[in-house]
mmCIF file of C-alpha atoms in Angstrom:
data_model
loop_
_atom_site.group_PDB
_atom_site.id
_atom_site.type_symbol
_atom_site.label_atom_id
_atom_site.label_comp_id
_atom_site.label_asym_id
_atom_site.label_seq_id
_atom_site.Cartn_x
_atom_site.Cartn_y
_atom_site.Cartn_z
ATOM 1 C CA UNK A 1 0.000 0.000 0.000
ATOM 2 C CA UNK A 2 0.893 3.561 -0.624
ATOM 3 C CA UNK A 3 1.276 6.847 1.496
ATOM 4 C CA UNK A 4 2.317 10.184 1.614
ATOM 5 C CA UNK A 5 3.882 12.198 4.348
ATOM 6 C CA UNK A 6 3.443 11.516 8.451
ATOM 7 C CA UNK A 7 -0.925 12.156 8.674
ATOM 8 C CA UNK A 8 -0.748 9.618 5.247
ATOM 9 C CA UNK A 9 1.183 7.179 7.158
ATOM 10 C CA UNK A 10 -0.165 7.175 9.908
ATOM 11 C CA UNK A 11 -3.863 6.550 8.293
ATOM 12 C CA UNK A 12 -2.216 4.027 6.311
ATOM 13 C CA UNK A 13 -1.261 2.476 9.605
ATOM 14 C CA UNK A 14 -4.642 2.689 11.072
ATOM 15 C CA UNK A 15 -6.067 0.320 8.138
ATOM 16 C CA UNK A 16 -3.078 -1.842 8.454
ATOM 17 C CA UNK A 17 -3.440 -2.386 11.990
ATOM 18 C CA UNK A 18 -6.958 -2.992 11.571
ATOM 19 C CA UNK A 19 -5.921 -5.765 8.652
ATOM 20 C CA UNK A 20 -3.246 -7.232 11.148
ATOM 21 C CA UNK A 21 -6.433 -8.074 13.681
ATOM 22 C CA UNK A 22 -8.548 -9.906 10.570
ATOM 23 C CA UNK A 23 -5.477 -11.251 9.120
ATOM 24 C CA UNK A 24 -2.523 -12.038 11.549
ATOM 25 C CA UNK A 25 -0.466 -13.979 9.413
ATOM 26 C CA UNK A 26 -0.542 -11.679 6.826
ATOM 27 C CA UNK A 27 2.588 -9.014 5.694
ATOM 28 C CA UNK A 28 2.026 -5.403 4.704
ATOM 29 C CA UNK A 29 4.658 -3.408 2.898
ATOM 30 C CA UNK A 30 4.226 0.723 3.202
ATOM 31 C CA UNK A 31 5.378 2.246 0.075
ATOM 32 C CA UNK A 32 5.542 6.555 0.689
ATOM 33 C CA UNK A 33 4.501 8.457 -2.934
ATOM 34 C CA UNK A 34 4.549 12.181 -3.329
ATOM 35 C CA UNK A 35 1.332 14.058 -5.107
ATOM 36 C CA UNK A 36 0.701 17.245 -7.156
ATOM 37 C CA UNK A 37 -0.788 18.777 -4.525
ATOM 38 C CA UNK A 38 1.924 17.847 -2.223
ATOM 39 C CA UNK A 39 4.201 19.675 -3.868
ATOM 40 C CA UNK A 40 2.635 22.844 -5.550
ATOM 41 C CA UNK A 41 2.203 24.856 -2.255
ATOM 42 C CA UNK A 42 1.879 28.584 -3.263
ATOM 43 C CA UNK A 43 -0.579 28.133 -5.690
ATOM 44 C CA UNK A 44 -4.382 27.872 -4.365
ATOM 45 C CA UNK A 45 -5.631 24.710 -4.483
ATOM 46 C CA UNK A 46 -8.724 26.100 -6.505
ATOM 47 C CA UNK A 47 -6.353 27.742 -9.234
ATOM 48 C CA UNK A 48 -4.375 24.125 -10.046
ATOM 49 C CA UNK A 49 -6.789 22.919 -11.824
ATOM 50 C CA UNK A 50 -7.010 19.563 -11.289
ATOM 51 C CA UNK A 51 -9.337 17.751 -9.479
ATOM 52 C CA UNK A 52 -6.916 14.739 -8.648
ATOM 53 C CA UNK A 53 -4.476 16.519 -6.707
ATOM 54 C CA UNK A 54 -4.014 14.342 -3.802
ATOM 55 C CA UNK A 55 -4.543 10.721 -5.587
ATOM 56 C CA UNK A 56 -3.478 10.945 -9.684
ATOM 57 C CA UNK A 57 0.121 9.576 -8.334
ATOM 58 C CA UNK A 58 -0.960 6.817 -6.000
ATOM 59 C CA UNK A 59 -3.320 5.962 -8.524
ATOM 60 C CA UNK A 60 -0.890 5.521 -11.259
ATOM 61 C CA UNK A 61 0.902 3.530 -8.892
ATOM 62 C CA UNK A 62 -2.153 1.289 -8.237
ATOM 63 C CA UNK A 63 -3.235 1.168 -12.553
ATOM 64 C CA UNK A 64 0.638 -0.206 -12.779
ATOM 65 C CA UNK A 65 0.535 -2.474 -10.356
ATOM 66 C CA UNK A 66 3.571 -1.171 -7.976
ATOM 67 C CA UNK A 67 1.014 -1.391 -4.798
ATOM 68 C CA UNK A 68 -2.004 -3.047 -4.051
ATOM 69 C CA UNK A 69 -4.035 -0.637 -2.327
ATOM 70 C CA UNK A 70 -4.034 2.944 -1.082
ATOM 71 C CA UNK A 71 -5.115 4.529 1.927
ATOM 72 C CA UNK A 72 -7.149 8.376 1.144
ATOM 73 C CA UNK A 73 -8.612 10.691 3.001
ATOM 74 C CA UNK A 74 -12.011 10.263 1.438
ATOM 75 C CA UNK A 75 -12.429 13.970 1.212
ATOM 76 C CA UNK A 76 -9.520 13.875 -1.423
ATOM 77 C CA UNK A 77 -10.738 11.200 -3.437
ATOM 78 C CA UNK A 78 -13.314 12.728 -6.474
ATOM 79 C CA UNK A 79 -16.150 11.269 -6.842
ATOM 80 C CA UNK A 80 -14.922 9.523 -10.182
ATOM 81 C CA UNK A 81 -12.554 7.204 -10.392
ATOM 82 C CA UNK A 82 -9.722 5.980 -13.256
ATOM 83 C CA UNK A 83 -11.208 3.528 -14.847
ATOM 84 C CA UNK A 84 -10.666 -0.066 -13.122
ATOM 85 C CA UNK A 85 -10.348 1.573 -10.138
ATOM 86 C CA UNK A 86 -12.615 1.475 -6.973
ATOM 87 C CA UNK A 87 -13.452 2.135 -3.619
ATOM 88 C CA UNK A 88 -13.444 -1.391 -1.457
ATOM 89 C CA UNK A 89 -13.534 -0.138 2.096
ATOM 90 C CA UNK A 90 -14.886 3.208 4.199
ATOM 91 C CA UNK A 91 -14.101 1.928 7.545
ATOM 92 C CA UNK A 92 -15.592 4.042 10.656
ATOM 93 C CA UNK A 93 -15.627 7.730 10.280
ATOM 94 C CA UNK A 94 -13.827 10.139 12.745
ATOM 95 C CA UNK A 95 -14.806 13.298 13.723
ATOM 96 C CA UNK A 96 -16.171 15.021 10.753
ATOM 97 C CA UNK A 97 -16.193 18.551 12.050
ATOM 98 C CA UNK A 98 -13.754 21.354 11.115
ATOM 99 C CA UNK A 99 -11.668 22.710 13.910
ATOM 100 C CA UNK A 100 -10.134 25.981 14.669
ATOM 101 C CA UNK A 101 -6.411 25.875 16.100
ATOM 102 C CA UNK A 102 -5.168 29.499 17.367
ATOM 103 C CA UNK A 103 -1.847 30.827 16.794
ATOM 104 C CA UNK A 104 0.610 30.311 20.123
ATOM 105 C CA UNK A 105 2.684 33.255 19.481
ATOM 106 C CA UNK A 106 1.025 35.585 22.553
ATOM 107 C CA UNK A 107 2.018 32.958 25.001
ATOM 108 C CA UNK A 108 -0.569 31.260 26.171
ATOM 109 C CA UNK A 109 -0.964 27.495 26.974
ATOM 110 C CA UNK A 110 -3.346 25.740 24.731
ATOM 111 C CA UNK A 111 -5.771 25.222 27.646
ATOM 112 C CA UNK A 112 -6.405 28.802 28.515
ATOM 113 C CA UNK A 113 -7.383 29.603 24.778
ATOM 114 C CA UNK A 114 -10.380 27.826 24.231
ATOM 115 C CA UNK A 115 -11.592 30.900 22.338
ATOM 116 C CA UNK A 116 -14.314 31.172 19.205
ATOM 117 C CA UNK A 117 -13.525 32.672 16.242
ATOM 118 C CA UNK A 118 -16.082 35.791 17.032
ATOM 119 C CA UNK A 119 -14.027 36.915 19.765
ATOM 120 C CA UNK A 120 -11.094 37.529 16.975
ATOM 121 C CA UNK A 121 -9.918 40.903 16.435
ATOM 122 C CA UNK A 122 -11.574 42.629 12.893
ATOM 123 C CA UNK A 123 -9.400 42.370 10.492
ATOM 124 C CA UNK A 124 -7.689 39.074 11.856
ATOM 125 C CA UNK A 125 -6.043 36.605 9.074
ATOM 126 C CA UNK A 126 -7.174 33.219 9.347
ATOM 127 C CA UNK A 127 -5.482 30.631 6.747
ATOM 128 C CA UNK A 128 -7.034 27.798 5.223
ATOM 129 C CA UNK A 129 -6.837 26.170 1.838
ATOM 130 C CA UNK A 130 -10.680 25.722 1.630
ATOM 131 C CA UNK A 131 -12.907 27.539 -0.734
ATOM 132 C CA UNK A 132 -16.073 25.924 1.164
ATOM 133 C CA UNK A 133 -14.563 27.239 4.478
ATOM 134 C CA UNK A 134 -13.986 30.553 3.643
ATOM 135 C CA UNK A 135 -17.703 30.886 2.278
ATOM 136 C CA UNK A 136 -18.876 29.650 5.153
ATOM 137 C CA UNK A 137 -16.863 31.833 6.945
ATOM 138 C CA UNK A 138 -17.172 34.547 5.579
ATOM 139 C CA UNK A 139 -21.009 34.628 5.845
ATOM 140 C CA UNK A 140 -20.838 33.767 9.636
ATOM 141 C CA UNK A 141 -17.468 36.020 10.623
ATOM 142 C CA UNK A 142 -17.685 39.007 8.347
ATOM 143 C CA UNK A 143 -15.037 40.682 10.327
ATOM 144 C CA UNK A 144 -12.633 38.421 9.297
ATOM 145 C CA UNK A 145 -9.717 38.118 6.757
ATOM 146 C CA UNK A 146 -9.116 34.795 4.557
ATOM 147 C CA UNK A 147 -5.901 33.681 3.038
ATOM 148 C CA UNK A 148 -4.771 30.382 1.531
ATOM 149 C CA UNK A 149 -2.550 28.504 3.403
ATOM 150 C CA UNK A 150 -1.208 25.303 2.060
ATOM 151 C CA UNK A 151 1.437 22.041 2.470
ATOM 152 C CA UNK A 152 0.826 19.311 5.225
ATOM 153 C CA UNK A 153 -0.461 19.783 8.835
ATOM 154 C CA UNK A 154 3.309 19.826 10.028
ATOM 155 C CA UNK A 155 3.710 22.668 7.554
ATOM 156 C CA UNK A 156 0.703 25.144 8.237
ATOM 157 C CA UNK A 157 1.016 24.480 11.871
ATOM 158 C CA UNK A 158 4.984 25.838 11.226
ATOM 159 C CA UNK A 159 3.296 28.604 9.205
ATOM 160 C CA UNK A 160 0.735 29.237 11.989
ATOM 161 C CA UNK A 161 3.008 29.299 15.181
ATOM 162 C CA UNK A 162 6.210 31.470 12.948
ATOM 163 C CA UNK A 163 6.892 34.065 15.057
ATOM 164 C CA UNK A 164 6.243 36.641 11.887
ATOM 165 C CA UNK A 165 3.103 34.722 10.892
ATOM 166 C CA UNK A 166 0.714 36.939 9.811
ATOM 167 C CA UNK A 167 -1.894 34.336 10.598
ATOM 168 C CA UNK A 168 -3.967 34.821 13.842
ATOM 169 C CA UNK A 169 -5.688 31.383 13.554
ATOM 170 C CA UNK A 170 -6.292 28.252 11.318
ATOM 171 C CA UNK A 171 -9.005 25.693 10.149
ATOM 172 C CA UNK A 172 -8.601 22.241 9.634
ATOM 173 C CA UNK A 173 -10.668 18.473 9.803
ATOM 174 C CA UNK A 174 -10.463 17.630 13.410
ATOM 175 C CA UNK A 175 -9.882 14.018 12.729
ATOM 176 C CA UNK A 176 -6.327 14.730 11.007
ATOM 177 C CA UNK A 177 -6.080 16.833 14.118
ATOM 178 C CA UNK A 178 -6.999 13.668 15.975
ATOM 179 C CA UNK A 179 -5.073 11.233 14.338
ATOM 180 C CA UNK A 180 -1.690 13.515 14.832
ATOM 181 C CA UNK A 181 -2.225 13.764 18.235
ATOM 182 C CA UNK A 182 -2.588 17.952 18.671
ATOM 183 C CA UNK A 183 -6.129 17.626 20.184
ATOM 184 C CA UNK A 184 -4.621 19.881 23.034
ATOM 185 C CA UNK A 185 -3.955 22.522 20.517
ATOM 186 C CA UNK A 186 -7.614 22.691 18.901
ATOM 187 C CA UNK A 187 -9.236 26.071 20.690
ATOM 188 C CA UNK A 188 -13.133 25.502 19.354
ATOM 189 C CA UNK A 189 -15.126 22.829 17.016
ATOM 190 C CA UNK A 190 -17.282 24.336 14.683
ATOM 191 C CA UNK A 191 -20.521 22.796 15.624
ATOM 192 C CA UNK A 192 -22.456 20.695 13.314
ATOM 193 C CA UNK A 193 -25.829 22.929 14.203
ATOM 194 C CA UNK A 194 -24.734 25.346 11.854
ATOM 195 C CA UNK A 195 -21.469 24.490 10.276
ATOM 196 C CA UNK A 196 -21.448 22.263 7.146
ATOM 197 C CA UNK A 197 -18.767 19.836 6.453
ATOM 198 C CA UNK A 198 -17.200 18.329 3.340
ATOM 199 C CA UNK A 199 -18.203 15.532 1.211
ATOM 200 C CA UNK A 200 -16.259 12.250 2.897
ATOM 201 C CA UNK A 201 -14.514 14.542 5.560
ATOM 202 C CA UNK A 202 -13.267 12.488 8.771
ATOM 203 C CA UNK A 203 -13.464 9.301 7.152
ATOM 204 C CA UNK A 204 -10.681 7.042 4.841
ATOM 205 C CA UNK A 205 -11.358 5.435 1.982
ATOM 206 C CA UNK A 206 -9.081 2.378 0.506
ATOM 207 C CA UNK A 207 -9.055 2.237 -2.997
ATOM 208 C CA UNK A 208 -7.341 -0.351 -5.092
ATOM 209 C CA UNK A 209 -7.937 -2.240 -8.576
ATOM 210 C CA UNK A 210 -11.774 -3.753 -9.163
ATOM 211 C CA UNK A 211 -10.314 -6.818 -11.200
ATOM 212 C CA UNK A 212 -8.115 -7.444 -7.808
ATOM 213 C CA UNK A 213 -10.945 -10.008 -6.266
ATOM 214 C CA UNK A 214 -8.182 -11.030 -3.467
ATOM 215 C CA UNK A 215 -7.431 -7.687 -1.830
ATOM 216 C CA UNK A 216 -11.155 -6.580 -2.107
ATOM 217 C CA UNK A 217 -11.796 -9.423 0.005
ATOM 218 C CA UNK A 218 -9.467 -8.613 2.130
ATOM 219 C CA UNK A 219 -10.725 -5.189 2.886
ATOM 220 C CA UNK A 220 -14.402 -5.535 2.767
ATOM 221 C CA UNK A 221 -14.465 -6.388 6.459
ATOM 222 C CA UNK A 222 -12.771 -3.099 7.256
ATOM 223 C CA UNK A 223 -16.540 -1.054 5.990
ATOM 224 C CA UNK A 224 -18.844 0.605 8.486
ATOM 225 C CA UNK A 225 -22.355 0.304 7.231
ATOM 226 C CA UNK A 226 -23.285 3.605 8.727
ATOM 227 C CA UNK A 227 -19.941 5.547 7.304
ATOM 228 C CA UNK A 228 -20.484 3.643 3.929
ATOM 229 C CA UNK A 229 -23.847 4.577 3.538
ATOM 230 C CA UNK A 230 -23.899 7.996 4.427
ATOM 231 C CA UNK A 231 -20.839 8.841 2.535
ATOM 232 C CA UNK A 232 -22.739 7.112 -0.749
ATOM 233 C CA UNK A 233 -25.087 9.705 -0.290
ATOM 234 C CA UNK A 234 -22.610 12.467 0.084
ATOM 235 C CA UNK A 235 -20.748 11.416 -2.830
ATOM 236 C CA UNK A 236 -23.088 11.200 -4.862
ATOM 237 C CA UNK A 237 -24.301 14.851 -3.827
ATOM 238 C CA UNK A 238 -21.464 16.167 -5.140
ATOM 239 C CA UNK A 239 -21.293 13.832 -8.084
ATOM 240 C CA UNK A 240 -24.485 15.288 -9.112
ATOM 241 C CA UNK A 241 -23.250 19.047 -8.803
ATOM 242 C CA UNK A 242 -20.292 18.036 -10.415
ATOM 243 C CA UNK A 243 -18.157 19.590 -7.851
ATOM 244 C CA UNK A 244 -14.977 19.146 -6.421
ATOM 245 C CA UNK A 245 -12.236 20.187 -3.784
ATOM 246 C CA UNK A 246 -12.472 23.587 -5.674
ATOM 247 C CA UNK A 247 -16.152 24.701 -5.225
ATOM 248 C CA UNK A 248 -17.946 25.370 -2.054
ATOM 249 C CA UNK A 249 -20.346 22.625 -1.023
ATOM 250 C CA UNK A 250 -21.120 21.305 2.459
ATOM 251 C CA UNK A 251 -23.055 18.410 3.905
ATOM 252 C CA UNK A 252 -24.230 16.798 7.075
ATOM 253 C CA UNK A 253 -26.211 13.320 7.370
ATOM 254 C CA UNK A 254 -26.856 10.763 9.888
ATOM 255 C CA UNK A 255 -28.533 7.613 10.091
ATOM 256 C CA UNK A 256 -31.158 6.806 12.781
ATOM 257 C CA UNK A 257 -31.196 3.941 14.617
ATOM 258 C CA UNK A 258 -33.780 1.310 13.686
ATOM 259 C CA UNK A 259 -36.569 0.180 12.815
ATOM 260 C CA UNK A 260 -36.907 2.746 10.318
ATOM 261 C CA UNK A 261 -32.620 3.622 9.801
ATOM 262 C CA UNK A 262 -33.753 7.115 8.491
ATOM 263 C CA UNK A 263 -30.501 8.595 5.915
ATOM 264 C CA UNK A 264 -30.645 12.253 6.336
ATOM 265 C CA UNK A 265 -28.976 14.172 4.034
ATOM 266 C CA UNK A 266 -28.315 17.770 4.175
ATOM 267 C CA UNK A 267 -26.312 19.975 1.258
ATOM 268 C CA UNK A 268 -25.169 23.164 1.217
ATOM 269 C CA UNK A 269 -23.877 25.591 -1.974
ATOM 270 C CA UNK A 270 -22.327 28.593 -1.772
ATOM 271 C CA UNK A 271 -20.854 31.505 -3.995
ATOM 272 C CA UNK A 272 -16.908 31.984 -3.211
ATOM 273 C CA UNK A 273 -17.617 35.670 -0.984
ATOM 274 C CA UNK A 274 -20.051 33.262 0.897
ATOM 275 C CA UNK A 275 -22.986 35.908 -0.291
ATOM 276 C CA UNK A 276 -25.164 33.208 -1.989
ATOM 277 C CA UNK A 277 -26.012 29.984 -0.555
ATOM 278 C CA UNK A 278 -28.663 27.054 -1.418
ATOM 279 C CA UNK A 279 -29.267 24.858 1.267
ATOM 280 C CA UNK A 280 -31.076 21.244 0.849
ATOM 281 C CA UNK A 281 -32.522 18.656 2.832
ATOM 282 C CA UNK A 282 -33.835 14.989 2.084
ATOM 283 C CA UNK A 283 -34.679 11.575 3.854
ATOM 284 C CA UNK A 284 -35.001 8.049 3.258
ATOM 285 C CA UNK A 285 -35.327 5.202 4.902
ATOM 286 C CA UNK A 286 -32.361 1.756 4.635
ATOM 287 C CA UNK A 287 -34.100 -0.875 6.781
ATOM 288 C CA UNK A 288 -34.709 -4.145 5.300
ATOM 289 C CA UNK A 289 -38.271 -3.863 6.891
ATOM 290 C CA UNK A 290 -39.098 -0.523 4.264
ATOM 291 C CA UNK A 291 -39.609 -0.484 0.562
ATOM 292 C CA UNK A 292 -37.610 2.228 -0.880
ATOM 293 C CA UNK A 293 -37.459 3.005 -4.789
ATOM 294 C CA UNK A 294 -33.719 2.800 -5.903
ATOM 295 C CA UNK A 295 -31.670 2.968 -8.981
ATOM 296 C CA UNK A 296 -28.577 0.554 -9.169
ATOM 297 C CA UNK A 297 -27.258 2.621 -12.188
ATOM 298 C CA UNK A 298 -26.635 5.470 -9.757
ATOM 299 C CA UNK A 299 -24.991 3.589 -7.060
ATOM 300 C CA UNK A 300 -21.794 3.865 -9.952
ATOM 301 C CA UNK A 301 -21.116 6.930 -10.087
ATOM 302 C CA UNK A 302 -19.752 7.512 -6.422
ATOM 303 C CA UNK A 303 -17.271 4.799 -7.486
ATOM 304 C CA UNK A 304 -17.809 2.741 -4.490
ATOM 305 C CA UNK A 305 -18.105 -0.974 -4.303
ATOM 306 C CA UNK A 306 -21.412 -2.507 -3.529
ATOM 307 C CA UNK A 307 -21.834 -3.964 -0.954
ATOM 308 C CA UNK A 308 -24.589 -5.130 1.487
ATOM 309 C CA UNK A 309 -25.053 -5.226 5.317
ATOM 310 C CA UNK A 310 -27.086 -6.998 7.972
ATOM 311 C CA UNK A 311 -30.268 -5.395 9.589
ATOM 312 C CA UNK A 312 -30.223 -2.627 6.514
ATOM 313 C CA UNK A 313 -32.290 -2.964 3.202
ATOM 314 C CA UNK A 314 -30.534 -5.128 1.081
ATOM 315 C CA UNK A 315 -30.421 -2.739 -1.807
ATOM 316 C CA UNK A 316 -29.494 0.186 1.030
ATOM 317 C CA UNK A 317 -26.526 1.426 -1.094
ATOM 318 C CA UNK A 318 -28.510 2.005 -4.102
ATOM 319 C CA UNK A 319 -31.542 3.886 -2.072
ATOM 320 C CA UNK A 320 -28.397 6.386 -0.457
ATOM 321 C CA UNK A 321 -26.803 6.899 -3.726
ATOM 322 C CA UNK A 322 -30.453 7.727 -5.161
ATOM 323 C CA UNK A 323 -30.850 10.260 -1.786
ATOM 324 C CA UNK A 324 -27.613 12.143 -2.788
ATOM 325 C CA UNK A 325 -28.595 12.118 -6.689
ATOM 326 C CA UNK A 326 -31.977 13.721 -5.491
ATOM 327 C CA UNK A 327 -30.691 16.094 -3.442
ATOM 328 C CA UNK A 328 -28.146 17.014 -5.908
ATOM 329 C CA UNK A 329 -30.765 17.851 -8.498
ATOM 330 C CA UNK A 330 -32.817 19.879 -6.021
ATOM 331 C CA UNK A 331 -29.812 21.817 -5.138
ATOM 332 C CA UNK A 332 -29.163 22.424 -8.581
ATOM 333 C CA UNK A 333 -33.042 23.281 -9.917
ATOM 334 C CA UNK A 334 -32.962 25.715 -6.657
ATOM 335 C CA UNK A 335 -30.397 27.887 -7.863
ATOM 336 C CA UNK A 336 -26.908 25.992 -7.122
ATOM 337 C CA UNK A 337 -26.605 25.521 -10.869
ATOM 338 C CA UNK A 338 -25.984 29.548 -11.380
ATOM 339 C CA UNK A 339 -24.349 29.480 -8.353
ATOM 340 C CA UNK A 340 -21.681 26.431 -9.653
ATOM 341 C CA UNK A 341 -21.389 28.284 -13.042
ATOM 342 C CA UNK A 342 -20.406 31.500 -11.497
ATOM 343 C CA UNK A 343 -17.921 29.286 -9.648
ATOM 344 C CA UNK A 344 -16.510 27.946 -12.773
ATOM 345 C CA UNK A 345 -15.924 31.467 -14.342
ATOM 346 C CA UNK A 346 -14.277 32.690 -11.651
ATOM 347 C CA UNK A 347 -11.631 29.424 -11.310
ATOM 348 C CA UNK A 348 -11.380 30.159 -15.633
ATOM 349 C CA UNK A 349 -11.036 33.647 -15.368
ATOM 350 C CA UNK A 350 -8.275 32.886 -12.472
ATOM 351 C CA UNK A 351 -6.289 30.832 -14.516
ATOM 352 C CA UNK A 352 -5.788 33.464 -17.720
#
């Protein structure tokens, strides 16, 4: 398997670990591999260009056979895949919110800073590399500044705490936070009340070669039916707006417990300055005990393996595919389509 850089490794270790419990007697070689978007890091990530930023190289390495899976964060992953090329396992999702980590340069001890971003001076720089956070942001926190800030979380969190950083704060996905171990230096979670998060954010996804029937079998067992199932929807959400990394969408869902094992789905568009925004909301139901109408044909386009699970409909990832499809279209006949061409125009104009 392939990874890049100390959070890839150590995700890549998480699924390996988890392997090592289902398959003790079986050896796993870590192979590290660089990607555009690791090393372009003072360009935007919305002026590249290029939706695979974080995978083209580790899938090139997969196509060629030179490793046999990769480990993603399944934020980074777009919503279609090479050809021959799939998603076998979306094990348990972490934390899904985005976090706000504060700069240490006045002093203080991490503990003693648990502060919001309202009670930021105006005109205070915060840095992220997120055209969906600074939307949201910049509808919610008017009196704050915006500015890219890119490279791993080593990197920005160099940037951040640089004595002649002009950065006052910083926003990343707790669970990278989480998995490096810095949940002392997070200062506030923005809540999931009113704070939007992105497609796949906080969980991995394992991708390796569909004609590879042996390590698909080997990682099925890793899936967790209710981080499979919502993500489905998600990704098929943004499959639908035909949006990526680049462009300022937002969801939320959650599964209810059973009988009924309710999927709700909630998407969210915005213009870049945050000033226009088209928010969405659907339901249905994945028990076994339900009848839901379903298309298998759009269960392909989030480029996930099908798969089924106990206690849910048996057909469950075609109905949450055919919720984020829905949605999608909604979004898009409510005004996100104007919204997503505007988008577009602007990332064109950018690049001339």
């Amino acid at each position: 398997m392939a990874y890049i850089f100390q959070l890839a490794l150590i995700q890549t270790n998480i699924i390996v670990d988890q392997l090592h419990l289902l398959h003790p007697h079986h050896k796993f070689e870590i192979v590290g591999i660089s990607t555009i978007g690791d090393k372009i890091l003072d360009v935007a990530l919305s002026k590249i260009g290029e939706k695979s930023l974080f995978t083209k190289e580790l899938e090139i390495a997969l196509v060629e056979g030179e490793v046999d899976f990769v480990v993603h964060s399944l934020k980074d992953l777009p919503t279609v895949l090479p050809e021959g090329l799939t998603i076998a396992a979306i094990p348990k999702r972490d934390d899904p919110r985005d976090a706000v980590i504060l700069s240490m340069n006045n002093g203080d001890t991490p503990s003693s800073r648990k502060i919001q971003l309202s009670d930021l001076p105006k005109g205070s720089i915060v840095g992220t590399s997120s055209p969906r956070r600074i939307a949201q942001m910049r509808r919610k926190y008017s009196h704050l500044d915006f500015l890219d800030i890119r490279g791993n979380l080593n990197t920005r969190l160099k940037k951040l705490d640089d004595p002649a950083s002009q950065y006052a704060g910083i926003i990343l996905a707790a669970a990278g936070i989480n998995r490096m171990g810095w949940q002392d230096r997070i200062s506030a979670h923005l809540e999931l009340d009113n704070w939007e998060y992105a497609v796949g954010q906080g969980a991995l996804g394992v991708e390796c070669a569909s004609s590879n029937l042996e390590v698909i079998n080997l990682l099925q067992p890793l899936n967790d039916p209710e981080t499979y199932l919502s993500c489905i929807a998600e990704r098929n959400f943004l499959r639908t707006l035909e949006g990526g990394c680049s462009v300022p969408v937002g969801v939320r869902s959650t599964i209810m417990p059973v009988p009924t094992n309710d999927l709700h789905l909630s998407g969210d568009v915005y213009s870049l300055d945050g000033s226009k925004h088209i928010a969405v909301h659907k339901t249905a139901s994945l028990s076994e005990v339900f009848v839901e109408t379903y298309d298998e044909g759009s269960c392909d386009m989030t480029s996930v393996l099908t798969i089924t699970f106990p206690s849910y409909h048996p057909k469950a990832c075609f109905i949450a595919a055919k919720l984020g499809r829905d949605l999608g279209e909604e979004a898009l006949n409510s005004g996100a389509n104007e919204i997503m061409k505007v988008v577009q125009q602007l990332k064109t104009n950018s690049k001339t």
